[in-house]
Amino acid sequence: MIEALLVLIVLCVGLISNSLGAFSLYRFPDVYTRIHGATKCTTFGTIFVSCSVFLYAFIRFIVTGEWRFIVLIIHGFIAVLVLLITNATSSHAIARAAWRSGTRPEPCAIDALLENEREIALKSKAAAKEALI
């Protein structure tokens, strides 16, 4: 019973993360942030979904002793390795193609440090003008 609950929790974490990755495609403003959100969330989510499969297969192997569950673990592990390689490679290729096509990232709305430096520079200029007068 506790094993099934553990598998369910790990599966739900993976599904929530994959859902956030899909939502990031809708929510983020440009191609670069969309790639980042979708790649990170779906990689993390798919690893957790695979971990739930690993846990389930390991528990079923302990209970039944059937080797087909070990084969399931091996296939899942290979799928995770392929996912890690292809997800990073494809997101890099998409970002490079977007850059080469002239798509640039949207500027940040507010850069607090830059704004603070500008205020300091304006105050120092104003102080220098008052000193001259």
PDB file of N, CA, C and O in Angstrom, residues 54-132:
ATOM      1  N   PHE A  54      10.061   3.038 -12.792  1.00  0.00           N
ATOM      2  CA  PHE A  54      11.127   2.248 -12.179  1.00  0.00           C
ATOM      3  C   PHE A  54      10.690   1.689 -10.828  1.00  0.00           C
ATOM      4  O   PHE A  54      10.922   0.513 -10.522  1.00  0.00           O
ATOM      5  N   LEU A  55      10.077   2.530 -10.019  1.00  0.00           N
ATOM      6  CA  LEU A  55       9.615   2.089  -8.704  1.00  0.00           C
ATOM      7  C   LEU A  55       8.566   0.993  -8.831  1.00  0.00           C
ATOM      8  O   LEU A  55       8.623  -0.023  -8.120  1.00  0.00           O
ATOM      9  N   TYR A  56       7.597   1.202  -9.721  1.00  0.00           N
ATOM     10  CA  TYR A  56       6.558   0.201  -9.924  1.00  0.00           C
ATOM     11  C   TYR A  56       7.159  -1.129 -10.389  1.00  0.00           C
ATOM     12  O   TYR A  56       6.824  -2.187  -9.865  1.00  0.00           O
ATOM     13  N   ALA A  57       8.047  -1.065 -11.364  1.00  0.00           N
ATOM     14  CA  ALA A  57       8.649  -2.293 -11.894  1.00  0.00           C
ATOM     15  C   ALA A  57       9.498  -2.990 -10.838  1.00  0.00           C
ATOM     16  O   ALA A  57       9.480  -4.223 -10.726  1.00  0.00           O
ATOM     17  N   PHE A  58      10.230  -2.222 -10.036  1.00  0.00           N
ATOM     18  CA  PHE A  58      11.048  -2.827  -8.992  1.00  0.00           C
ATOM     19  C   PHE A  58      10.183  -3.502  -7.929  1.00  0.00           C
ATOM     20  O   PHE A  58      10.489  -4.616  -7.484  1.00  0.00           O
ATOM     21  N   ILE A  59       9.100  -2.843  -7.549  1.00  0.00           N
ATOM     22  CA  ILE A  59       8.191  -3.442  -6.560  1.00  0.00           C
ATOM     23  C   ILE A  59       7.562  -4.709  -7.116  1.00  0.00           C
ATOM     24  O   ILE A  59       7.483  -5.732  -6.424  1.00  0.00           O
ATOM     25  N   ARG A  60       7.126  -4.659  -8.382  1.00  0.00           N
ATOM     26  CA  ARG A  60       6.529  -5.854  -8.996  1.00  0.00           C
ATOM     27  C   ARG A  60       7.560  -6.973  -9.149  1.00  0.00           C
ATOM     28  O   ARG A  60       7.219  -8.150  -9.029  1.00  0.00           O
ATOM     29  N   PHE A  61       8.826  -6.635  -9.400  1.00  0.00           N
ATOM     30  CA  PHE A  61       9.871  -7.654  -9.482  1.00  0.00           C
ATOM     31  C   PHE A  61      10.083  -8.319  -8.125  1.00  0.00           C
ATOM     32  O   PHE A  61      10.237  -9.545  -8.045  1.00  0.00           O
ATOM     33  N   ILE A  62      10.085  -7.518  -7.062  1.00  0.00           N
ATOM     34  CA  ILE A  62      10.268  -8.084  -5.719  1.00  0.00           C
ATOM     35  C   ILE A  62       9.098  -9.006  -5.366  1.00  0.00           C
ATOM     36  O   ILE A  62       9.287 -10.080  -4.800  1.00  0.00           O
ATOM     37  N   VAL A  63       7.884  -8.593  -5.726  1.00  0.00           N
ATOM     38  CA  VAL A  63       6.698  -9.376  -5.375  1.00  0.00           C
ATOM     39  C   VAL A  63       6.601 -10.649  -6.207  1.00  0.00           C
ATOM     40  O   VAL A  63       6.367 -11.739  -5.665  1.00  0.00           O
ATOM     41  N   THR A  64       6.777 -10.534  -7.527  1.00  0.00           N
ATOM     42  CA  THR A  64       6.542 -11.682  -8.405  1.00  0.00           C
ATOM     43  C   THR A  64       7.816 -12.424  -8.798  1.00  0.00           C
ATOM     44  O   THR A  64       7.759 -13.615  -9.100  1.00  0.00           O
ATOM     45  N   GLY A  65       8.930 -11.738  -8.849  1.00  0.00           N
ATOM     46  CA  GLY A  65      10.175 -12.366  -9.274  1.00  0.00           C
ATOM     47  C   GLY A  65      10.295 -12.525 -10.781  1.00  0.00           C
ATOM     48  O   GLY A  65      11.187 -13.216 -11.267  1.00  0.00           O
ATOM     49  N   GLU A  66       9.419 -11.882 -11.531  1.00  0.00           N
ATOM     50  CA  GLU A  66       9.450 -11.997 -12.988  1.00  0.00           C
ATOM     51  C   GLU A  66      10.473 -11.022 -13.566  1.00  0.00           C
ATOM     52  O   GLU A  66      10.503  -9.850 -13.215  1.00  0.00           O
ATOM     53  N   TRP A  67      11.281 -11.496 -14.497  1.00  0.00           N
ATOM     54  CA  TRP A  67      12.369 -10.702 -15.058  1.00  0.00           C
ATOM     55  C   TRP A  67      11.904  -9.664 -16.060  1.00  0.00           C
ATOM     56  O   TRP A  67      12.654  -8.770 -16.430  1.00  0.00           O
ATOM     57  N   ARG A  68      10.650  -9.765 -16.491  1.00  0.00           N
ATOM     58  CA  ARG A  68      10.156  -8.777 -17.448  1.00  0.00           C
ATOM     59  C   ARG A  68      10.125  -7.378 -16.841  1.00  0.00           C
ATOM     60  O   ARG A  68      10.201  -6.381 -17.558  1.00  0.00           O
ATOM     61  N   PHE A  69      10.048  -7.295 -15.514  1.00  0.00           N
ATOM     62  CA  PHE A  69      10.055  -5.987 -14.861  1.00  0.00           C
ATOM     63  C   PHE A  69      11.458  -5.378 -14.854  1.00  0.00           C
ATOM     64  O   PHE A  69      11.609  -4.161 -14.918  1.00  0.00           O
ATOM     65  N   ILE A  70      12.479  -6.214 -14.806  1.00  0.00           N
ATOM     66  CA  ILE A  70      13.852  -5.717 -14.931  1.00  0.00           C
ATOM     67  C   ILE A  70      14.080  -5.191 -16.343  1.00  0.00           C
ATOM     68  O   ILE A  70      14.739  -4.160 -16.542  1.00  0.00           O
ATOM     69  N   VAL A  71      13.531  -5.873 -17.341  1.00  0.00           N
ATOM     70  CA  VAL A  71      13.624  -5.404 -18.728  1.00  0.00           C
ATOM     71  C   VAL A  71      12.931  -4.048 -18.865  1.00  0.00           C
ATOM     72  O   VAL A  71      13.427  -3.147 -19.557  1.00  0.00           O
ATOM     73  N   LEU A  72      11.805  -3.866 -18.176  1.00  0.00           N
ATOM     74  CA  LEU A  72      11.102  -2.589 -18.191  1.00  0.00           C
ATOM     75  C   LEU A  72      11.979  -1.479 -17.594  1.00  0.00           C
ATOM     76  O   LEU A  72      12.030  -0.369 -18.128  1.00  0.00           O
ATOM     77  N   ILE A  73      12.676  -1.780 -16.533  1.00  0.00           N
ATOM     78  CA  ILE A  73      13.575  -0.801 -15.918  1.00  0.00           C
ATOM     79  C   ILE A  73      14.708  -0.438 -16.876  1.00  0.00           C
ATOM     80  O   ILE A  73      15.057   0.742 -17.033  1.00  0.00           O
ATOM     81  N   ILE A  74      15.283  -1.417 -17.530  1.00  0.00           N
ATOM     82  CA  ILE A  74      16.376  -1.160 -18.473  1.00  0.00           C
ATOM     83  C   ILE A  74      15.891  -0.303 -19.642  1.00  0.00           C
ATOM     84  O   ILE A  74      16.555   0.668 -20.032  1.00  0.00           O
ATOM     85  N   HIS A  75      14.720  -0.634 -20.198  1.00  0.00           N
ATOM     86  CA  HIS A  75      14.177   0.158 -21.305  1.00  0.00           C
ATOM     87  C   HIS A  75      13.864   1.585 -20.863  1.00  0.00           C
ATOM     88  O   HIS A  75      14.115   2.548 -21.616  1.00  0.00           O
ATOM     89  N   GLY A  76      13.342   1.737 -19.674  1.00  0.00           N
ATOM     90  CA  GLY A  76      13.067   3.073 -19.150  1.00  0.00           C
ATOM     91  C   GLY A  76      14.339   3.880 -18.960  1.00  0.00           C
ATOM     92  O   GLY A  76      14.380   5.080 -19.243  1.00  0.00           O
ATOM     93  N   PHE A  77      15.383   3.233 -18.469  1.00  0.00           N
ATOM     94  CA  PHE A  77      16.665   3.909 -18.276  1.00  0.00           C
ATOM     95  C   PHE A  77      17.253   4.373 -19.604  1.00  0.00           C
ATOM     96  O   PHE A  77      17.740   5.503 -19.722  1.00  0.00           O
ATOM     97  N   ILE A  78      17.165   3.536 -20.618  1.00  0.00           N
ATOM     98  CA  ILE A  78      17.653   3.921 -21.948  1.00  0.00           C
ATOM     99  C   ILE A  78      16.836   5.092 -22.495  1.00  0.00           C
ATOM    100  O   ILE A  78      17.397   6.026 -23.077  1.00  0.00           O
ATOM    101  N   ALA A  79      15.528   5.054 -22.289  1.00  0.00           N
ATOM    102  CA  ALA A  79      14.675   6.152 -22.755  1.00  0.00           C
ATOM    103  C   ALA A  79      15.037   7.463 -22.070  1.00  0.00           C
ATOM    104  O   ALA A  79      15.054   8.525 -22.704  1.00  0.00           O
ATOM    105  N   VAL A  80      15.350   7.427 -20.775  1.00  0.00           N
ATOM    106  CA  VAL A  80      15.738   8.643 -20.053  1.00  0.00           C
ATOM    107  C   VAL A  80      17.065   9.174 -20.583  1.00  0.00           C
ATOM    108  O   VAL A  80      17.233  10.387 -20.773  1.00  0.00           O
ATOM    109  N   LEU A  81      18.018   8.310 -20.850  1.00  0.00           N
ATOM    110  CA  LEU A  81      19.299   8.753 -21.407  1.00  0.00           C
ATOM    111  C   LEU A  81      19.110   9.421 -22.769  1.00  0.00           C
ATOM    112  O   LEU A  81      19.686  10.481 -23.043  1.00  0.00           O
ATOM    113  N   VAL A  82      18.296   8.815 -23.619  1.00  0.00           N
ATOM    114  CA  VAL A  82      18.034   9.388 -24.937  1.00  0.00           C
ATOM    115  C   VAL A  82      17.324  10.730 -24.793  1.00  0.00           C
ATOM    116  O   VAL A  82      17.642  11.699 -25.493  1.00  0.00           O
ATOM    117  N   LEU A  83      16.382  10.812 -23.867  1.00  0.00           N
ATOM    118  CA  LEU A  83      15.672  12.068 -23.629  1.00  0.00           C
ATOM    119  C   LEU A  83      16.620  13.173 -23.189  1.00  0.00           C
ATOM    120  O   LEU A  83      16.520  14.306 -23.675  1.00  0.00           O
ATOM    121  N   LEU A  84      17.527  12.868 -22.284  1.00  0.00           N
ATOM    122  CA  LEU A  84      18.470  13.878 -21.804  1.00  0.00           C
ATOM    123  C   LEU A  84      19.335  14.428 -22.933  1.00  0.00           C
ATOM    124  O   LEU A  84      19.619  15.621 -22.993  1.00  0.00           O
ATOM    125  N   ILE A  85      19.750  13.559 -23.821  1.00  0.00           N
ATOM    126  CA  ILE A  85      20.599  13.996 -24.936  1.00  0.00           C
ATOM    127  C   ILE A  85      19.790  14.769 -25.977  1.00  0.00           C
ATOM    128  O   ILE A  85      20.178  15.864 -26.393  1.00  0.00           O
ATOM    129  N   THR A  86      18.654  14.227 -26.384  1.00  0.00           N
ATOM    130  CA  THR A  86      17.902  14.845 -27.473  1.00  0.00           C
ATOM    131  C   THR A  86      17.203  16.127 -27.046  1.00  0.00           C
ATOM    132  O   THR A  86      17.055  17.049 -27.860  1.00  0.00           O
ATOM    133  N   ASN A  87      16.749  16.216 -25.794  1.00  0.00           N
ATOM    134  CA  ASN A  87      16.077  17.431 -25.342  1.00  0.00           C
ATOM    135  C   ASN A  87      17.039  18.619 -25.356  1.00  0.00           C
ATOM    136  O   ASN A  87      16.692  19.701 -25.832  1.00  0.00           O
ATOM    137  N   ALA A  88      18.222  18.429 -24.834  1.00  0.00           N
ATOM    138  CA  ALA A  88      19.201  19.520 -24.817  1.00  0.00           C
ATOM    139  C   ALA A  88      19.653  19.879 -26.228  1.00  0.00           C
ATOM    140  O   ALA A  88      19.772  21.063 -26.567  1.00  0.00           O
ATOM    141  N   THR A  89      19.876  18.887 -27.054  1.00  0.00           N
ATOM    142  CA  THR A  89      20.336  19.134 -28.414  1.00  0.00           C
ATOM    143  C   THR A  89      19.280  19.845 -29.249  1.00  0.00           C
ATOM    144  O   THR A  89      19.575  20.804 -29.966  1.00  0.00           O
ATOM    145  N   SER A  90      18.047  19.394 -29.128  1.00  0.00           N
ATOM    146  CA  SER A  90      16.987  20.017 -29.933  1.00  0.00           C
ATOM    147  C   SER A  90      16.693  21.444 -29.475  1.00  0.00           C
ATOM    148  O   SER A  90      16.452  22.324 -30.308  1.00  0.00           O
ATOM    149  N   SER A  91      16.728  21.703 -28.172  1.00  0.00           N
ATOM    150  CA  SER A  91      16.474  23.074 -27.711  1.00  0.00           C
ATOM    151  C   SER A  91      17.600  24.003 -28.157  1.00  0.00           C
ATOM    152  O   SER A  91      17.360  25.153 -28.514  1.00  0.00           O
ATOM    153  N   HIS A  92      18.826  23.503 -28.171  1.00  0.00           N
ATOM    154  CA  HIS A  92      19.941  24.309 -28.666  1.00  0.00           C
ATOM    155  C   HIS A  92      19.773  24.602 -30.165  1.00  0.00           C
ATOM    156  O   HIS A  92      20.008  25.727 -30.611  1.00  0.00           O
ATOM    157  N   ALA A  93      19.359  23.590 -30.919  1.00  0.00           N
ATOM    158  CA  ALA A  93      19.170  23.782 -32.363  1.00  0.00           C
ATOM    159  C   ALA A  93      18.049  24.780 -32.646  1.00  0.00           C
ATOM    160  O   ALA A  93      18.172  25.627 -33.539  1.00  0.00           O
ATOM    161  N   ILE A  94      16.963  24.717 -31.874  1.00  0.00           N
ATOM    162  CA  ILE A  94      15.868  25.662 -32.068  1.00  0.00           C
ATOM    163  C   ILE A  94      16.311  27.078 -31.720  1.00  0.00           C
ATOM    164  O   ILE A  94      16.011  28.040 -32.443  1.00  0.00           O
ATOM    165  N   ALA A  95      17.029  27.231 -30.624  1.00  0.00           N
ATOM    166  CA  ALA A  95      17.506  28.561 -30.226  1.00  0.00           C
ATOM    167  C   ALA A  95      18.488  29.119 -31.253  1.00  0.00           C
ATOM    168  O   ALA A  95      18.443  30.308 -31.586  1.00  0.00           O
ATOM    169  N   ARG A  96      19.347  28.289 -31.772  1.00  0.00           N
ATOM    170  CA  ARG A  96      20.310  28.748 -32.778  1.00  0.00           C
ATOM    171  C   ARG A  96      19.608  29.158 -34.069  1.00  0.00           C
ATOM    172  O   ARG A  96      19.954  30.167 -34.687  1.00  0.00           O
ATOM    173  N   ALA A  97      18.602  28.371 -34.454  1.00  0.00           N
ATOM    174  CA  ALA A  97      17.846  28.722 -35.661  1.00  0.00           C
ATOM    175  C   ALA A  97      17.073  30.023 -35.465  1.00  0.00           C
ATOM    176  O   ALA A  97      16.998  30.850 -36.383  1.00  0.00           O
ATOM    177  N   ALA A  98      16.532  30.226 -34.285  1.00  0.00           N
ATOM    178  CA  ALA A  98      15.813  31.473 -34.009  1.00  0.00           C
ATOM    179  C   ALA A  98      16.772  32.658 -34.053  1.00  0.00           C
ATOM    180  O   ALA A  98      16.442  33.715 -34.595  1.00  0.00           O
ATOM    181  N   TRP A  99      17.954  32.498 -33.495  1.00  0.00           N
ATOM    182  CA  TRP A  99      18.933  33.590 -33.495  1.00  0.00           C
ATOM    183  C   TRP A  99      19.376  33.924 -34.911  1.00  0.00           C
ATOM    184  O   TRP A  99      19.474  35.085 -35.293  1.00  0.00           O
ATOM    185  N   ARG A 100      19.645  32.882 -35.699  1.00  0.00           N
ATOM    186  CA  ARG A 100      20.097  33.106 -37.072  1.00  0.00           C
ATOM    187  C   ARG A 100      19.016  33.700 -37.958  1.00  0.00           C
ATOM    188  O   ARG A 100      19.320  34.381 -38.939  1.00  0.00           O
ATOM    189  N   SER A 101      17.755  33.455 -37.609  1.00  0.00           N
ATOM    190  CA  SER A 101      16.668  34.026 -38.408  1.00  0.00           C
ATOM    191  C   SER A 101      16.372  35.472 -38.026  1.00  0.00           C
ATOM    192  O   SER A 101      15.539  36.112 -38.655  1.00  0.00           O
ATOM    193  N   GLY A 102      17.064  35.967 -37.009  1.00  0.00           N
ATOM    194  CA  GLY A 102      16.898  37.363 -36.635  1.00  0.00           C
ATOM    195  C   GLY A 102      15.978  37.586 -35.452  1.00  0.00           C
ATOM    196  O   GLY A 102      15.725  38.725 -35.077  1.00  0.00           O
ATOM    197  N   THR A 103      15.467  36.545 -34.856  1.00  0.00           N
ATOM    198  CA  THR A 103      14.605  36.685 -33.681  1.00  0.00           C
ATOM    199  C   THR A 103      15.481  36.947 -32.469  1.00  0.00           C
ATOM    200  O   THR A 103      16.360  36.156 -32.149  1.00  0.00           O
ATOM    201  N   ARG A 104      15.251  38.072 -31.819  1.00  0.00           N
ATOM    202  CA  ARG A 104      16.044  38.431 -30.648  1.00  0.00           C
ATOM    203  C   ARG A 104      15.182  38.343 -29.397  1.00  0.00           C
ATOM    204  O   ARG A 104      13.958  38.521 -29.471  1.00  0.00           O
ATOM    205  N   PRO A 105      15.801  38.100 -28.253  1.00  0.00           N
ATOM    206  CA  PRO A 105      15.015  38.047 -27.014  1.00  0.00           C
ATOM    207  C   PRO A 105      14.397  39.404 -26.702  1.00  0.00           C
ATOM    208  O   PRO A 105      14.964  40.445 -27.024  1.00  0.00           O
ATOM    209  N   GLU A 106      13.227  39.347 -26.075  1.00  0.00           N
ATOM    210  CA  GLU A 106      12.592  40.593 -25.662  1.00  0.00           C
ATOM    211  C   GLU A 106      13.372  41.185 -24.504  1.00  0.00           C
ATOM    212  O   GLU A 106      13.855  40.452 -23.638  1.00  0.00           O
ATOM    213  N   PRO A 107      13.512  42.507 -24.467  1.00  0.00           N
ATOM    214  CA  PRO A 107      14.266  43.115 -23.359  1.00  0.00           C
ATOM    215  C   PRO A 107      13.539  42.927 -22.040  1.00  0.00           C
ATOM    216  O   PRO A 107      12.317  42.826 -21.998  1.00  0.00           O
ATOM    217  N   CYS A 108      14.312  42.895 -20.970  1.00  0.00           N
ATOM    218  CA  CYS A 108      13.730  42.759 -19.642  1.00  0.00           C
ATOM    219  C   CYS A 108      12.907  43.992 -19.320  1.00  0.00           C
ATOM    220  O   CYS A 108      13.245  45.106 -19.729  1.00  0.00           O
ATOM    221  N   ALA A 109      11.848  43.818 -18.587  1.00  0.00           N
ATOM    222  CA  ALA A 109      10.967  44.933 -18.252  1.00  0.00           C
ATOM    223  C   ALA A 109      11.680  45.932 -17.348  1.00  0.00           C
ATOM    224  O   ALA A 109      11.689  47.127 -17.612  1.00  0.00           O
ATOM    225  N   ILE A 110      12.294  45.455 -16.285  1.00  0.00           N
ATOM    226  CA  ILE A 110      12.957  46.343 -15.335  1.00  0.00           C
ATOM    227  C   ILE A 110      14.265  45.691 -14.910  1.00  0.00           C
ATOM    228  O   ILE A 110      14.284  44.539 -14.510  1.00  0.00           O
ATOM    229  N   ASP A 111      15.320  46.430 -15.028  1.00  0.00           N
ATOM    230  CA  ASP A 111      16.599  45.997 -14.497  1.00  0.00           C
ATOM    231  C   ASP A 111      16.892  46.896 -13.304  1.00  0.00           C
ATOM    232  O   ASP A 111      17.322  48.047 -13.465  1.00  0.00           O
ATOM    233  N   ALA A 112      16.635  46.398 -12.103  1.00  0.00           N
ATOM    234  CA  ALA A 112      16.713  47.224 -10.899  1.00  0.00           C
ATOM    235  C   ALA A 112      18.126  47.756 -10.667  1.00  0.00           C
ATOM    236  O   ALA A 112      18.304  48.911 -10.273  1.00  0.00           O
ATOM    237  N   LEU A 113      19.129  46.949 -10.918  1.00  0.00           N
ATOM    238  CA  LEU A 113      20.495  47.396 -10.704  1.00  0.00           C
ATOM    239  C   LEU A 113      20.855  48.522 -11.678  1.00  0.00           C
ATOM    240  O   LEU A 113      21.460  49.523 -11.286  1.00  0.00           O
ATOM    241  N   LEU A 114      20.474  48.374 -12.930  1.00  0.00           N
ATOM    242  CA  LEU A 114      20.746  49.405 -13.919  1.00  0.00           C
ATOM    243  C   LEU A 114      20.013  50.704 -13.568  1.00  0.00           C
ATOM    244  O   LEU A 114      20.582  51.793 -13.669  1.00  0.00           O
ATOM    245  N   GLU A 115      18.765  50.584 -13.132  1.00  0.00           N
ATOM    246  CA  GLU A 115      18.011  51.773 -12.737  1.00  0.00           C
ATOM    247  C   GLU A 115      18.671  52.461 -11.544  1.00  0.00           C
ATOM    248  O   GLU A 115      18.747  53.688 -11.487  1.00  0.00           O
ATOM    249  N   ASN A 116      19.159  51.693 -10.596  1.00  0.00           N
ATOM    250  CA  ASN A 116      19.838  52.256  -9.428  1.00  0.00           C
ATOM    251  C   ASN A 116      21.120  52.977  -9.848  1.00  0.00           C
ATOM    252  O   ASN A 116      21.419  54.066  -9.360  1.00  0.00           O
ATOM    253  N   GLU A 117      21.880  52.394 -10.759  1.00  0.00           N
ATOM    254  CA  GLU A 117      23.107  53.033 -11.241  1.00  0.00           C
ATOM    255  C   GLU A 117      22.799  54.333 -11.985  1.00  0.00           C
ATOM    256  O   GLU A 117      23.529  55.321 -11.866  1.00  0.00           O
ATOM    257  N   ARG A 118      21.711  54.349 -12.752  1.00  0.00           N
ATOM    258  CA  ARG A 118      21.320  55.567 -13.463  1.00  0.00           C
ATOM    259  C   ARG A 118      20.945  56.681 -12.484  1.00  0.00           C
ATOM    260  O   ARG A 118      21.299  57.846 -12.681  1.00  0.00           O
ATOM    261  N   GLU A 119      20.199  56.331 -11.435  1.00  0.00           N
ATOM    262  CA  GLU A 119      19.825  57.332 -10.428  1.00  0.00           C
ATOM    263  C   GLU A 119      21.057  57.911  -9.742  1.00  0.00           C
ATOM    264  O   GLU A 119      21.149  59.122  -9.530  1.00  0.00           O
ATOM    265  N   ILE A 120      22.018  57.063  -9.416  1.00  0.00           N
ATOM    266  CA  ILE A 120      23.248  57.528  -8.767  1.00  0.00           C
ATOM    267  C   ILE A 120      24.018  58.455  -9.708  1.00  0.00           C
ATOM    268  O   ILE A 120      24.529  59.502  -9.304  1.00  0.00           O
ATOM    269  N   ALA A 121      24.087  58.083 -10.986  1.00  0.00           N
ATOM    270  CA  ALA A 121      24.803  58.916 -11.958  1.00  0.00           C
ATOM    271  C   ALA A 121      24.115  60.270 -12.134  1.00  0.00           C
ATOM    272  O   ALA A 121      24.783  61.307 -12.203  1.00  0.00           O
ATOM    273  N   LEU A 122      22.783  60.280 -12.177  1.00  0.00           N
ATOM    274  CA  LEU A 122      22.059  61.549 -12.314  1.00  0.00           C
ATOM    275  C   LEU A 122      22.252  62.422 -11.081  1.00  0.00           C
ATOM    276  O   LEU A 122      22.425  63.643 -11.195  1.00  0.00           O
ATOM    277  N   LYS A 123      22.252  61.826  -9.901  1.00  0.00           N
ATOM    278  CA  LYS A 123      22.460  62.595  -8.673  1.00  0.00           C
ATOM    279  C   LYS A 123      23.868  63.178  -8.616  1.00  0.00           C
ATOM    280  O   LYS A 123      24.066  64.310  -8.189  1.00  0.00           O
ATOM    281  N   SER A 124      24.858  62.403  -9.063  1.00  0.00           N
ATOM    282  CA  SER A 124      26.221  62.901  -9.041  1.00  0.00           C
ATOM    283  C   SER A 124      26.421  64.036 -10.064  1.00  0.00           C
ATOM    284  O   SER A 124      27.144  65.003  -9.822  1.00  0.00           O
ATOM    285  N   LYS A 125      25.755  63.937 -11.233  1.00  0.00           N
ATOM    286  CA  LYS A 125      25.804  65.016 -12.216  1.00  0.00           C
ATOM    287  C   LYS A 125      25.150  66.275 -11.671  1.00  0.00           C
ATOM    288  O   LYS A 125      25.635  67.391 -11.875  1.00  0.00           O
ATOM    289  N   ALA A 126      24.012  66.089 -11.016  1.00  0.00           N
ATOM    290  CA  ALA A 126      23.314  67.246 -10.441  1.00  0.00           C
ATOM    291  C   ALA A 126      24.153  67.900  -9.346  1.00  0.00           C
ATOM    292  O   ALA A 126      24.218  69.123  -9.266  1.00  0.00           O
ATOM    293  N   ALA A 127      24.825  67.075  -8.536  1.00  0.00           N
ATOM    294  CA  ALA A 127      25.694  67.614  -7.475  1.00  0.00           C
ATOM    295  C   ALA A 127      26.875  68.347  -8.087  1.00  0.00           C
ATOM    296  O   ALA A 127      27.312  69.395  -7.572  1.00  0.00           O
ATOM    297  N   ALA A 128      27.426  67.845  -9.184  1.00  0.00           N
ATOM    298  CA  ALA A 128      28.557  68.496  -9.838  1.00  0.00           C
ATOM    299  C   ALA A 128      28.129  69.829 -10.446  1.00  0.00           C
ATOM    300  O   ALA A 128      28.869  70.825 -10.387  1.00  0.00           O
ATOM    301  N   LYS A 129      26.921  69.911 -11.011  1.00  0.00           N
ATOM    302  CA  LYS A 129      26.422  71.173 -11.565  1.00  0.00           C
ATOM    303  C   LYS A 129      26.210  72.204 -10.466  1.00  0.00           C
ATOM    304  O   LYS A 129      26.507  73.378 -10.644  1.00  0.00           O
ATOM    305  N   GLU A 130      25.684  71.772  -9.328  1.00  0.00           N
ATOM    306  CA  GLU A 130      25.459  72.695  -8.205  1.00  0.00           C
ATOM    307  C   GLU A 130      26.801  73.192  -7.654  1.00  0.00           C
ATOM    308  O   GLU A 130      26.896  74.340  -7.211  1.00  0.00           O
ATOM    309  N   ALA A 131      27.807  72.364  -7.683  1.00  0.00           N
ATOM    310  CA  ALA A 131      29.113  72.783  -7.191  1.00  0.00           C
ATOM    311  C   ALA A 131      29.734  73.835  -8.098  1.00  0.00           C
ATOM    312  O   ALA A 131      30.452  74.713  -7.655  1.00  0.00           O
ATOM    313  N   LEU A 132      29.449  73.751  -9.402  1.00  0.00           N
ATOM    314  CA  LEU A 132      29.963  74.744 -10.345  1.00  0.00           C
ATOM    315  C   LEU A 132      29.250  76.068 -10.229  1.00  0.00           C
ATOM    316  O   LEU A 132      29.817  77.132 -10.525  1.00  0.00           O
TER     317      LEU A 132
END
